[in-house]
XYZ file of C-alpha atoms in Angstrom:
757
model
C 88.400 119.453 116.782
C 87.300 122.210 119.183
C 83.715 120.968 118.913
C 84.798 117.482 119.847
C 86.750 118.750 122.848
C 83.754 120.727 124.095
C 81.483 117.713 123.705
C 83.949 115.538 125.544
C 83.976 118.012 128.398
C 80.212 117.575 128.715
C 80.207 113.801 128.221
C 81.831 111.147 126.090
C 80.383 112.617 122.886
C 78.597 109.434 121.839
C 75.148 110.423 123.099
C 75.544 114.011 121.916
C 77.015 113.356 118.433
C 76.964 109.709 117.355
C 73.609 108.493 118.716
C 71.472 111.151 116.983
C 73.340 110.637 113.711
C 72.973 106.842 113.787
C 69.294 107.005 114.722
C 68.509 109.470 111.947
C 70.515 107.965 109.126
C 71.647 104.382 109.850
C 69.333 102.400 112.110
C 66.602 101.959 109.487
C 68.893 99.559 107.558
C 71.262 98.593 110.371
C 68.914 98.014 113.278
C 67.211 95.040 114.913
C 64.495 94.962 112.212
C 66.855 94.905 109.215
C 70.376 94.366 110.553
C 71.808 94.513 107.032
C 75.230 92.880 106.766
C 74.850 91.578 110.338
C 75.262 95.141 111.674
C 72.939 96.417 114.419
C 73.755 100.048 115.202
C 70.678 100.576 117.393
C 72.459 98.972 120.343
C 75.878 100.538 119.658
C 77.642 102.572 122.319
C 81.041 104.150 122.820
C 82.516 100.873 124.048
C 81.583 99.187 120.780
C 83.782 101.685 118.906
C 86.817 100.686 120.926
C 85.816 97.027 120.761
C 85.673 96.863 116.947
C 87.659 99.781 115.478
C 87.931 98.139 112.053
C 84.144 98.042 111.701
C 83.737 101.669 112.725
C 86.583 102.678 110.483
C 84.735 100.975 107.612
C 81.586 102.879 108.610
C 83.460 106.197 108.648
C 84.756 105.556 105.138
C 81.234 104.837 103.847
C 79.840 107.990 105.441
C 82.739 110.114 104.186
C 82.318 108.915 100.590
C 78.529 109.465 100.885
C 77.820 105.805 100.155
C 75.851 105.721 103.401
C 73.068 106.425 103.893
C 71.986 105.185 100.452
C 69.846 107.149 97.991
C 66.243 107.334 99.123
C 67.167 107.479 102.811
C 67.352 110.724 104.857
C 70.766 112.220 104.100
C 72.709 114.271 106.656
C 73.681 117.812 105.871
C 77.371 118.662 105.355
C 77.728 119.984 108.913
C 76.140 116.934 110.543
C 78.247 114.592 108.413
C 81.461 116.484 109.239
C 80.588 116.614 112.941
C 79.969 112.888 113.142
C 83.155 112.058 111.239
C 85.217 114.442 113.367
C 84.004 112.739 116.534
C 84.482 109.217 115.149
C 87.958 109.908 113.760
C 89.027 111.349 117.109
C 87.602 108.324 118.908
C 89.450 105.954 116.587
C 92.674 107.903 116.533
C 95.813 107.189 118.555
C 98.357 109.685 119.907
C 100.951 110.601 117.291
C 103.764 109.468 119.577
C 102.228 106.021 120.205
C 103.271 103.694 117.367
C 100.886 100.880 116.553
C 102.286 97.481 117.614
C 103.459 95.376 114.699
C 100.979 92.663 113.763
C 102.505 89.202 113.584
C 102.032 86.558 110.915
C 100.634 83.301 112.330
C 102.406 80.011 111.745
C 101.464 78.801 108.268
C 102.157 75.747 106.157
C 103.015 75.237 102.525
C 100.136 75.265 100.066
C 99.685 72.683 97.322
C 101.286 75.034 94.796
C 104.244 75.703 97.080
C 104.677 71.982 97.761
C 104.739 71.180 94.033
C 107.219 73.977 93.383
C 109.412 72.850 96.287
C 109.522 69.299 94.903
C 110.674 70.642 91.530
C 113.179 73.081 92.981
C 114.731 70.776 95.583
C 114.491 67.334 93.968
C 113.735 67.866 90.266
C 110.441 66.022 90.720
C 107.026 66.836 89.232
C 104.061 65.904 91.385
C 100.340 66.716 91.282
C 99.742 67.775 94.872
C 95.973 67.616 94.375
C 96.228 63.814 94.426
C 97.835 63.822 97.844
C 97.267 66.982 99.849
C 94.094 68.490 101.335
C 92.465 71.371 99.524
C 93.753 74.804 100.487
C 91.045 76.844 102.175
C 90.623 80.489 101.285
C 90.938 83.324 103.763
C 90.905 87.048 102.971
C 90.711 86.110 99.288
C 93.804 83.890 99.103
C 94.517 80.200 99.622
C 97.693 80.575 101.698
C 96.389 82.775 104.516
C 97.371 81.268 107.850
C 94.060 81.821 109.651
C 92.247 79.567 107.152
C 94.699 76.660 107.384
C 94.218 73.455 109.361
C 96.119 70.182 109.685
C 94.326 67.102 110.968
C 95.795 63.663 111.605
C 94.317 62.476 108.301
C 95.908 65.468 106.570
C 99.289 64.518 108.000
C 98.983 61.015 106.547
C 98.377 62.583 103.133
C 101.619 64.560 103.553
C 103.385 61.291 104.328
C 102.059 59.793 101.080
C 103.221 62.844 99.157
C 106.678 62.718 100.759
C 107.108 59.056 99.847
C 106.060 59.774 96.258
C 108.611 62.595 95.973
C 111.373 60.462 97.478
C 110.671 57.532 95.143
C 110.756 59.786 92.094
C 113.783 61.756 93.273
C 115.881 58.613 93.796
C 114.283 55.900 91.641
C 115.202 52.316 92.366
C 115.753 49.576 89.804
C 112.450 48.031 88.717
C 112.429 44.243 88.768
C 110.217 42.150 86.487
C 108.004 43.120 83.561
C 106.733 46.715 83.145
C 103.871 47.548 85.444
C 100.352 47.700 83.985
C 97.924 50.189 85.513
C 94.237 50.145 84.510
C 91.901 53.018 85.348
C 88.106 52.998 85.538
C 85.817 55.924 84.601
C 85.609 57.033 88.240
C 89.383 57.686 88.159
C 89.141 60.054 85.181
C 88.990 63.831 84.816
C 88.225 66.168 81.941
C 84.618 65.101 81.415
C 81.724 63.495 83.258
C 81.801 59.942 84.652
C 78.448 58.190 84.374
C 78.008 54.479 84.934
C 80.640 52.452 83.093
C 81.963 55.296 80.925
C 83.644 58.684 81.123
C 81.937 61.102 78.721
C 83.460 63.981 76.781
C 80.671 66.234 75.530
C 82.974 68.783 73.925
C 86.408 68.764 72.373
C 89.147 68.111 74.898
C 91.094 65.449 76.801
C 89.658 62.874 79.169
C 91.447 60.258 81.254
C 93.079 59.606 84.638
C 95.980 61.471 86.213
C 98.290 58.446 86.046
C 101.084 58.379 88.670
C 104.221 57.532 86.687
C 107.413 56.616 88.546
C 109.835 58.425 86.241
C 110.518 59.935 82.863
C 110.343 57.422 80.059
C 108.167 55.717 77.443
C 104.767 54.226 78.234
C 102.097 52.388 76.282
C 98.670 54.011 76.616
C 95.631 51.957 75.584
C 91.949 52.859 75.861
C 88.553 51.507 74.918
C 85.974 54.002 73.664
C 82.564 54.240 72.021
C 80.677 57.209 70.702
C 77.297 58.820 70.633
C 77.416 59.325 66.896
C 75.972 62.317 65.064
C 76.690 64.171 61.863
C 78.534 62.844 58.806
C 81.659 61.517 60.593
C 82.379 59.119 63.477
C 84.041 60.272 66.680
C 87.767 60.878 66.134
C 90.479 60.769 68.779
C 94.206 60.911 69.436
C 95.966 59.157 72.306
C 97.464 61.493 74.920
C 100.009 61.162 77.735
C 100.906 64.409 79.461
C 102.190 66.807 76.815
C 102.821 64.026 74.283
C 100.182 63.058 71.739
C 99.927 60.405 69.052
C 100.461 61.510 65.471
C 97.823 59.033 64.337
C 94.127 59.873 64.469
C 91.707 57.040 65.267
C 88.057 56.655 64.269
C 85.784 55.492 67.075
C 82.765 54.323 65.112
C 81.257 52.034 67.779
C 78.130 53.027 69.701
C 77.354 52.508 73.416
C 75.541 49.241 72.743
C 78.520 47.699 70.926
C 81.993 46.452 71.734
C 84.298 49.434 71.991
C 87.168 50.463 69.739
C 90.570 49.922 71.376
C 93.269 52.425 70.443
C 96.856 52.611 71.650
C 100.092 54.569 71.252
C 103.562 54.551 72.738
C 104.285 57.979 74.231
C 106.911 59.663 76.395
C 106.998 61.911 79.451
C 109.992 63.986 80.479
C 109.493 63.645 84.227
C 107.844 61.341 86.707
C 104.693 62.445 88.436
C 101.024 62.602 87.612
C 100.215 62.872 83.912
C 96.845 62.791 82.180
C 96.632 59.593 80.120
C 93.698 59.121 77.793
C 92.049 60.377 74.627
C 91.638 63.741 72.976
C 88.172 64.117 71.427
C 88.740 65.999 68.179
C 85.431 66.511 66.411
C 82.584 67.523 68.673
C 79.374 68.106 66.729
C 76.113 69.680 67.810
C 72.996 70.880 65.959
C 70.197 72.339 68.040
C 66.712 70.922 67.904
C 64.279 72.555 65.467
C 60.612 72.058 64.742
C 61.556 69.775 61.865
C 64.165 67.532 63.497
C 65.628 66.517 66.865
C 68.942 67.761 68.169
C 72.126 66.041 66.973
C 74.963 65.682 69.463
C 78.230 63.768 68.973
C 79.938 62.719 72.248
C 82.770 60.350 73.205
C 82.666 57.752 75.988
C 85.874 56.217 77.427
C 85.343 52.844 79.134
C 88.851 52.308 80.499
C 92.429 53.495 80.124
C 95.518 51.361 80.605
C 99.102 52.568 81.054
C 102.021 50.139 80.794
C 105.584 51.042 81.613
C 108.078 52.461 81.793
C 109.196 50.516 78.727
C 112.700 51.954 78.361
C 115.806 51.915 80.538
C 115.759 54.275 83.509
C 117.010 57.771 82.860
C 117.640 59.424 86.238
C 116.889 63.118 86.612
C 119.579 65.690 87.312
C 119.115 65.395 91.072
C 119.451 61.604 91.232
C 122.365 61.605 88.761
C 124.297 63.962 91.010
C 123.485 61.973 94.153
C 124.450 58.616 92.644
C 127.675 60.115 91.328
C 128.596 61.359 94.803
C 127.864 58.014 96.478
C 129.540 55.849 93.813
C 132.660 57.985 93.829
C 133.051 58.133 97.584
C 135.725 56.245 99.515
C 133.307 56.027 102.457
C 129.708 55.761 101.111
C 128.212 55.959 104.617
C 130.028 59.217 105.400
C 129.086 60.605 101.987
C 125.446 59.687 102.577
C 125.533 61.572 105.870
C 127.014 64.605 104.095
C 124.327 64.426 101.388
C 121.537 64.276 103.967
C 123.080 67.205 105.845
C 123.176 69.299 102.642
C 119.598 68.356 101.777
C 118.370 69.091 105.293
C 119.968 72.529 105.272
C 118.115 73.644 102.125
C 114.904 71.658 102.707
C 114.525 72.923 106.268
C 115.754 76.396 105.287
C 118.366 76.703 108.022
C 122.137 77.304 107.935
C 123.015 74.633 110.507
C 121.821 71.064 111.071
C 122.366 69.472 114.474
C 124.106 66.086 114.622
C 121.158 64.554 116.489
C 118.797 65.593 113.677
C 121.002 63.822 111.146
C 121.075 60.762 113.375
C 117.278 60.657 113.474
C 116.961 60.981 109.687
C 119.456 58.195 109.049
C 117.846 56.018 111.720
C 114.766 55.757 109.480
C 116.634 52.974 107.641
C 118.991 50.164 108.622
C 122.741 50.874 108.303
C 123.238 47.848 106.035
C 120.601 48.926 103.484
C 121.558 50.208 100.051
C 122.632 53.907 100.313
C 120.034 55.023 97.741
C 117.255 53.255 99.656
C 118.460 54.953 102.854
C 118.450 58.296 101.049
C 114.825 57.811 100.008
C 113.860 57.216 103.641
C 115.779 60.300 104.745
C 114.102 62.466 102.093
C 110.717 61.231 103.287
C 111.647 62.241 106.829
C 112.781 65.675 105.648
C 109.508 66.314 103.849
C 107.153 65.313 106.676
C 109.033 67.403 109.220
C 107.328 70.587 110.473
C 110.579 72.348 109.590
C 109.711 71.827 105.923
C 105.911 71.991 105.998
C 105.601 75.086 108.187
C 107.034 78.581 107.888
C 108.045 79.392 111.412
C 109.267 82.898 112.290
C 110.972 83.772 115.563
C 113.231 86.652 114.520
C 116.648 87.584 115.807
C 117.560 87.645 119.467
C 117.918 91.446 119.771
C 116.157 94.146 121.751
C 112.700 94.982 120.321
C 112.010 98.367 118.772
C 109.283 100.834 119.792
C 106.653 98.695 118.006
C 107.695 95.647 120.002
C 109.272 93.951 116.983
C 112.564 92.340 116.069
C 114.134 91.718 112.645
C 113.487 88.406 110.931
C 116.503 86.175 110.375
C 117.961 86.017 106.885
C 116.583 82.572 106.111
C 113.134 83.670 107.333
C 113.162 86.628 104.948
C 114.327 84.304 102.170
C 111.360 82.045 102.920
C 108.977 85.014 102.791
C 110.445 86.206 99.489
C 110.284 82.757 97.878
C 106.677 82.206 98.913
C 105.662 85.717 97.860
C 107.375 85.904 94.469
C 107.908 82.282 93.394
C 105.116 80.415 95.238
C 107.927 78.160 96.405
C 110.633 77.733 99.008
C 114.087 79.292 98.832
C 116.649 77.414 96.787
C 120.277 76.905 97.764
C 121.375 80.129 96.049
C 118.841 82.283 97.889
C 119.728 80.700 101.235
C 123.380 81.400 100.468
C 122.513 85.079 99.936
C 120.793 85.055 103.307
C 123.789 83.422 104.989
C 126.080 86.028 103.408
C 124.061 88.852 105.021
C 122.509 90.144 101.796
C 119.087 90.188 103.460
C 120.121 91.934 106.674
C 119.107 95.431 105.524
C 116.105 96.765 103.571
C 118.268 97.887 100.651
C 119.724 94.406 100.311
C 116.278 92.796 100.440
C 115.065 95.155 97.731
C 118.045 94.295 95.511
C 117.550 90.541 95.957
C 113.813 90.881 95.298
C 114.568 92.724 92.052
C 116.791 89.825 90.952
C 114.081 87.332 91.891
C 111.511 89.221 89.825
C 113.796 88.908 86.790
C 113.789 85.119 87.221
C 111.163 83.208 85.175
C 109.918 81.690 88.435
C 108.409 85.087 89.290
C 105.670 84.399 86.749
C 104.173 82.420 89.625
C 103.361 85.713 91.362
C 101.433 87.079 88.400
C 99.624 83.759 88.042
C 98.931 82.910 91.698
C 98.176 86.403 92.932
C 96.417 87.476 89.745
C 94.034 84.543 89.506
C 92.938 84.923 93.116
C 92.883 88.730 93.213
C 90.683 88.774 90.114
C 88.494 85.944 91.494
C 89.007 83.726 88.436
C 89.207 80.420 90.297
C 85.729 79.357 89.037
C 87.016 79.579 85.449
C 90.148 77.647 86.397
C 87.994 75.087 88.187
C 86.029 74.167 85.095
C 83.066 76.554 85.141
C 80.979 76.070 82.013
C 78.430 78.173 80.170
C 75.134 76.742 79.019
C 75.632 75.579 75.434
C 72.067 76.482 74.512
C 72.578 80.073 75.650
C 76.166 80.383 74.416
C 76.888 77.897 71.598
C 80.315 79.486 71.006
C 81.521 78.443 74.453
C 83.986 75.560 74.847
C 86.506 74.363 77.377
C 89.285 75.567 75.076
C 87.750 79.041 74.959
C 87.714 79.101 78.771
C 91.415 78.182 78.798
C 92.104 80.974 76.303
C 90.266 83.404 78.592
C 92.512 82.509 81.521
C 95.647 82.633 79.381
C 94.857 86.129 78.109
C 94.621 87.481 81.643
C 97.736 85.616 82.738
C 99.741 87.047 79.833
C 98.533 90.570 80.498
C 99.558 90.376 84.168
C 102.954 88.839 83.379
C 103.521 91.488 80.706
C 102.496 94.223 83.134
C 104.999 92.959 85.703
C 107.900 92.256 83.367
C 107.300 95.234 81.105
C 107.034 97.617 84.076
C 103.749 98.878 82.675
C 101.591 101.488 84.367
C 99.189 99.846 86.808
C 96.431 102.064 85.458
C 96.638 100.071 82.207
C 94.859 97.313 84.121
C 91.916 99.715 84.341
C 91.908 101.439 80.945
C 94.623 99.788 78.829
C 93.719 99.238 75.166
C 96.180 96.404 74.461
C 95.831 92.694 75.164
C 96.835 89.238 73.939
C 94.583 87.014 71.822
C 94.713 83.649 70.119
C 92.423 82.635 67.269
C 89.515 81.820 69.590
C 89.653 85.124 71.477
C 90.265 87.108 68.292
C 86.998 85.718 66.924
C 85.163 86.408 70.205
C 86.495 89.972 70.381
C 86.090 90.503 66.619
C 89.714 91.614 66.331
C 91.207 91.419 62.837
C 94.809 90.919 61.763
C 95.167 94.680 61.227
C 95.038 95.134 65.023
C 98.199 93.046 65.572
C 101.059 94.844 67.328
C 103.401 91.869 67.711
C 103.367 88.089 67.292
C 104.355 85.823 70.184
C 105.040 82.948 67.788
C 102.961 80.438 69.756
C 99.536 81.220 68.373
C 99.193 84.348 70.491
C 99.661 87.965 69.467
C 99.525 91.370 71.108
C 96.725 93.457 69.651
C 95.261 96.918 70.091
C 91.636 97.348 71.095
C 91.613 101.106 70.468
C 88.817 100.825 67.902
C 86.580 98.911 70.355
C 84.971 99.852 73.691
C 86.917 97.037 75.402
C 89.408 98.337 77.946
C 91.440 96.978 80.836
C 90.599 93.987 82.954
C 86.836 94.574 82.879
C 86.985 93.874 79.158
C 88.616 90.473 79.641
C 86.373 87.545 78.781
C 87.718 85.715 81.855
C 86.324 88.405 84.179
C 83.044 88.786 82.288
C 82.511 85.018 82.252
C 83.481 84.549 85.914
C 80.931 87.198 86.948
C 78.049 85.713 84.922
C 75.561 82.938 85.482
C 75.684 79.911 83.184
C 72.688 81.128 81.164
C 72.833 84.917 81.507
C 74.855 87.847 82.682
C 74.736 89.055 86.287
C 74.947 92.846 86.646
C 75.081 92.507 90.429
C 78.038 90.128 90.335
C 79.847 92.377 87.882
C 79.159 95.476 89.943
C 80.252 93.719 93.119
C 83.435 92.590 91.341
C 84.322 96.175 90.427
C 83.715 97.384 93.974
C 85.555 94.531 95.643
C 88.456 93.890 93.256
C 89.234 97.241 91.649
C 88.138 99.571 94.447
C 88.661 97.418 97.548
C 85.200 98.355 98.787
C 83.297 95.101 99.104
C 79.635 95.419 100.117
C 78.455 93.460 103.154
C 76.860 90.035 102.645
C 73.221 90.183 101.505
C 70.416 89.420 103.946
C 69.380 85.750 104.087
C 67.348 84.785 101.018
C 68.259 87.929 99.088
C 71.430 86.683 97.430
C 69.802 85.549 94.179
C 67.447 87.166 91.694
C 64.304 85.007 91.560
C 63.371 83.428 88.253
C 61.040 85.600 86.186
C 57.454 84.366 86.515
C 54.031 85.759 85.735
C 54.058 89.472 85.019
C 57.810 89.642 85.805
C 58.508 87.561 82.690
C 57.777 90.604 80.519
C 60.240 92.811 82.416
C 63.802 93.490 81.322
C 66.679 92.368 83.514
C 67.201 95.954 84.664
C 63.522 96.317 85.594
C 63.589 93.090 87.570
C 66.628 94.281 89.518
C 64.931 97.607 90.192
C 62.062 95.723 91.813
C 64.536 93.568 93.724
C 66.279 96.558 95.258
C 63.026 98.283 96.240
C 63.496 96.484 99.561
C 65.269 98.992 101.873
C 67.552 96.224 103.144
C 68.807 95.765 99.547
C 68.822 99.351 98.332
C 72.042 100.577 99.942
C 74.358 98.080 98.272
C 72.458 97.775 95.010
C 72.613 101.533 94.508
C 76.377 101.127 94.326
C 76.638 97.783 92.508
C 73.881 97.812 89.938
C 74.867 100.896 87.905
C 78.406 99.541 87.534
C 77.176 96.112 86.508
C 74.645 97.398 83.993
C 77.400 99.434 82.365
C 78.906 96.064 81.389
C 75.672 94.698 79.890
C 77.208 95.603 76.537
C 78.979 92.221 76.948
C 77.219 88.865 77.067
C 77.875 86.061 79.549
C 81.082 84.857 77.850
C 82.483 88.309 77.088
C 81.372 88.912 73.495
C 80.299 92.454 72.655
C 76.567 92.635 71.993
C 75.337 94.500 68.945
C 73.729 97.876 69.590
C 70.342 96.539 68.479
C 70.591 93.317 70.510
C 67.507 93.237 72.791
C 69.586 91.484 75.472
C 71.931 94.486 75.605
C 69.271 96.779 77.059
C 70.124 100.036 78.800
C 73.863 100.273 79.529
C 73.764 103.647 81.258
C 74.243 104.223 84.941
C 74.072 106.909 87.608
C 76.280 106.518 90.678
C 75.180 107.584 94.189
C 77.349 110.714 93.911
C 75.505 111.804 90.746
C 78.110 110.887 88.148
C 76.609 109.235 85.080
C 77.961 107.191 82.200
C 76.834 105.395 79.061
C 78.357 101.984 78.311
C 81.655 100.339 79.229
C 83.965 102.965 77.725
C 82.546 105.802 79.815
C 82.429 103.496 82.842
C 86.161 102.901 82.460
C 86.648 106.657 82.355
C 84.938 106.975 85.731
C 87.017 104.145 87.195
C 90.161 105.856 85.885
C 89.356 108.794 88.162
C 89.075 106.562 91.248
C 92.321 107.060 93.165
C 91.202 104.267 95.459
C 92.303 101.690 92.836
C 96.013 102.024 93.633
C 95.439 101.859 97.374
C 93.192 98.804 96.988
C 95.799 97.096 94.799
C 98.569 97.727 97.343
C 96.367 96.359 100.130
C 95.699 93.130 98.225
C 99.390 92.617 97.416
C 100.235 93.196 101.079
C 97.684 90.563 102.157
C 99.196 88.145 99.638
C 102.751 88.890 100.803
C 102.025 88.534 104.518
C 99.474 85.695 104.266
C 97.161 87.418 106.736
C 94.389 89.977 106.792
C 95.260 93.640 107.263
C 94.592 95.619 110.418
C 94.604 99.303 111.243
C 98.247 99.023 112.291
C 99.151 98.155 108.687
C 98.037 101.507 107.302
C 101.531 102.881 107.648
C 102.882 100.161 105.374
C 100.209 100.846 102.750
C 100.942 104.577 102.906
C 104.692 103.965 102.587
C 104.237 101.846 99.459
C 101.918 104.430 97.895
C 104.447 107.173 98.645
C 107.167 105.092 96.994
C 104.981 104.572 93.903
C 104.218 108.274 93.690
C 107.904 109.085 93.845
C 108.621 106.617 91.033
C 106.347 108.537 88.651
C 104.659 105.470 87.153
C 103.055 102.948 89.514
C 103.920 99.365 88.526
C 103.559 95.848 89.876
C 107.321 95.630 90.260
C 107.440 98.983 92.085
C 104.700 97.841 94.457
C 106.589 94.661 95.297
C 109.983 96.335 95.766
C 108.515 98.986 98.063
C 106.551 96.423 100.058
C 109.519 94.146 100.823
C 111.284 97.003 102.623
C 108.449 97.657 105.097
C 108.637 96.627 108.739
C 105.572 94.446 108.174
C 107.570 92.298 105.740
C 110.978 92.370 107.457
C 110.116 92.155 111.143
C 108.036 90.112 113.591
C 106.711 90.756 117.109
C 109.350 90.104 119.743
C 107.339 87.155 121.006
C 108.281 85.478 117.699
C 104.684 84.409 117.117
C 101.723 85.939 115.360
C 98.121 85.673 116.491
C 96.489 82.310 116.051
C 99.627 80.421 117.135
């Protein structure tokens, strides 16, 4: 520090310390000619450090870990590196007695997942929010981050449609006349590909529309289908409605040029909402083309689907049964209706008190002489389109702010944060009652309530929602497919098994209080028959049987370890026809180590197709040529060795044989000189990276707060890490329970608003 003080006495230190260092070691890649990652350090000055401290903090981390400058570029000596970092850290630092102001959380609205969960929790209604609500945009890696959210006038109308659908299903009216018949065209269908006048299923699975059904009950499902026939048997199907499926199997022996085969079955759903109605294609068949004969491919084409019903008497759900009972048993139905709306408003709007004028406005949405249940439907619609339901507003308590300029959140605001964080939902009546009783007024109480919430089955939503987005598995969930010619073992069912394995591992890690490091090097997982075959895991590896076709197995005799051995991750980070070492390496850096490389220069984000003399090169050799460009070398020196260590696995996660020519060289040398051979040794290196725990805590904190992190949040990250260290074994549960006691989770700036308001 003495050197920095002396330099400051002579000048600001930038020209004496930073400028020579940047010119010698950084400007070649981060200057006006290259400007890698959009970063031009040639024009930087001292003011730019103060203007963008997060960027310079990122730069300091890269220099300190010797990731910058990259191999092949002039490297600073230890003294020059230390001198530059000492100056930069001092420039970025703040006086010890000057606490960083608390960063606020901007106003945010419910996501699709939260809306669906709220409808179930509050009104016992199942709804597919994708049919109504706009897609949730992603910010900082998650789909509920406030800065990425918008709400246009058209979006609001979609929320009105969703609210009316929930209200109609929550309080169903008597249906007059014959059962309703709904017919759906191919364009309405999902689960395959709609072309012309048919919806095609090219692999085993279910195809049909998401039919909006008014309530639980029995429905008649009819469909017309033809088949592209191949092999010894005709296309075979079962009729499907939601989770119900016909016992009978039907042969569809017609071809596209003929009249279709009409099949039907009477099936039942247990709740109203959107349910897939259609056909399950049972016997896909494919034989690749050879020199002697053309390819054979059996596919199913659905021409239309028809749903009639409900066919049985109405069976109200638990919510509507309770409401009707209250109204029918009341001496004054109008007064009882007002009381019901008040109770619903309190929990739906997440507030302990409802003003009389608010009740008047809700009841004024219908005429006083209308049927009470019809009036209730209108009131529920009003509740659900109100900003008090759709948005999570935070103003805090009316008390004097602390030294960080913050005030405590109110109990119901903390309850809302907890429900969104752990249940992907809104607080139920019981949680709001805990808030009203003062159980959330102190950190210890919040921690105790959070522990109870984690024990609730609804907390699986955290492992699923956070896990899928943290691990960047949304492409697999969204229907990503592998090329059948390159990977004939791939199917939609295998992709679902991939996702389910990872989901089960994360839920088991959370509920079993397992060491977080098992996510890096654990040798146990869950498999069904499809994954067992892909992983080549025999029955002798079984540790326990889940009883639903899944079992816990040990992978100790294989090189497969932790999350990087999951087929879901390996498939998500591959192209459709081949693996992608760069994607896999980037995934390790970004997800496991929280050290994402900057975006590639324009035009350098894809490996060109091999042509001419490049066609004879291996994948590794082609990437070596690709990163010969100085603007590519810095990041590829970090990513490529990690990715090539996973070339032992193919594009869908199967382990390649040692003599497989596609396997190639699976060794790697990291910029710091550490080397490894294959995935098992790579995992050993990752196990030594202490950064994993810090990166995990940072991602959970982003998910909990629904905003990006800033330098002021470092104290919260450090506090959680200290808590985990004191616990002995770091766990998902321990991370969550430590996080919910931080000021960042429990308080808000005294203005009551975050940035972006």
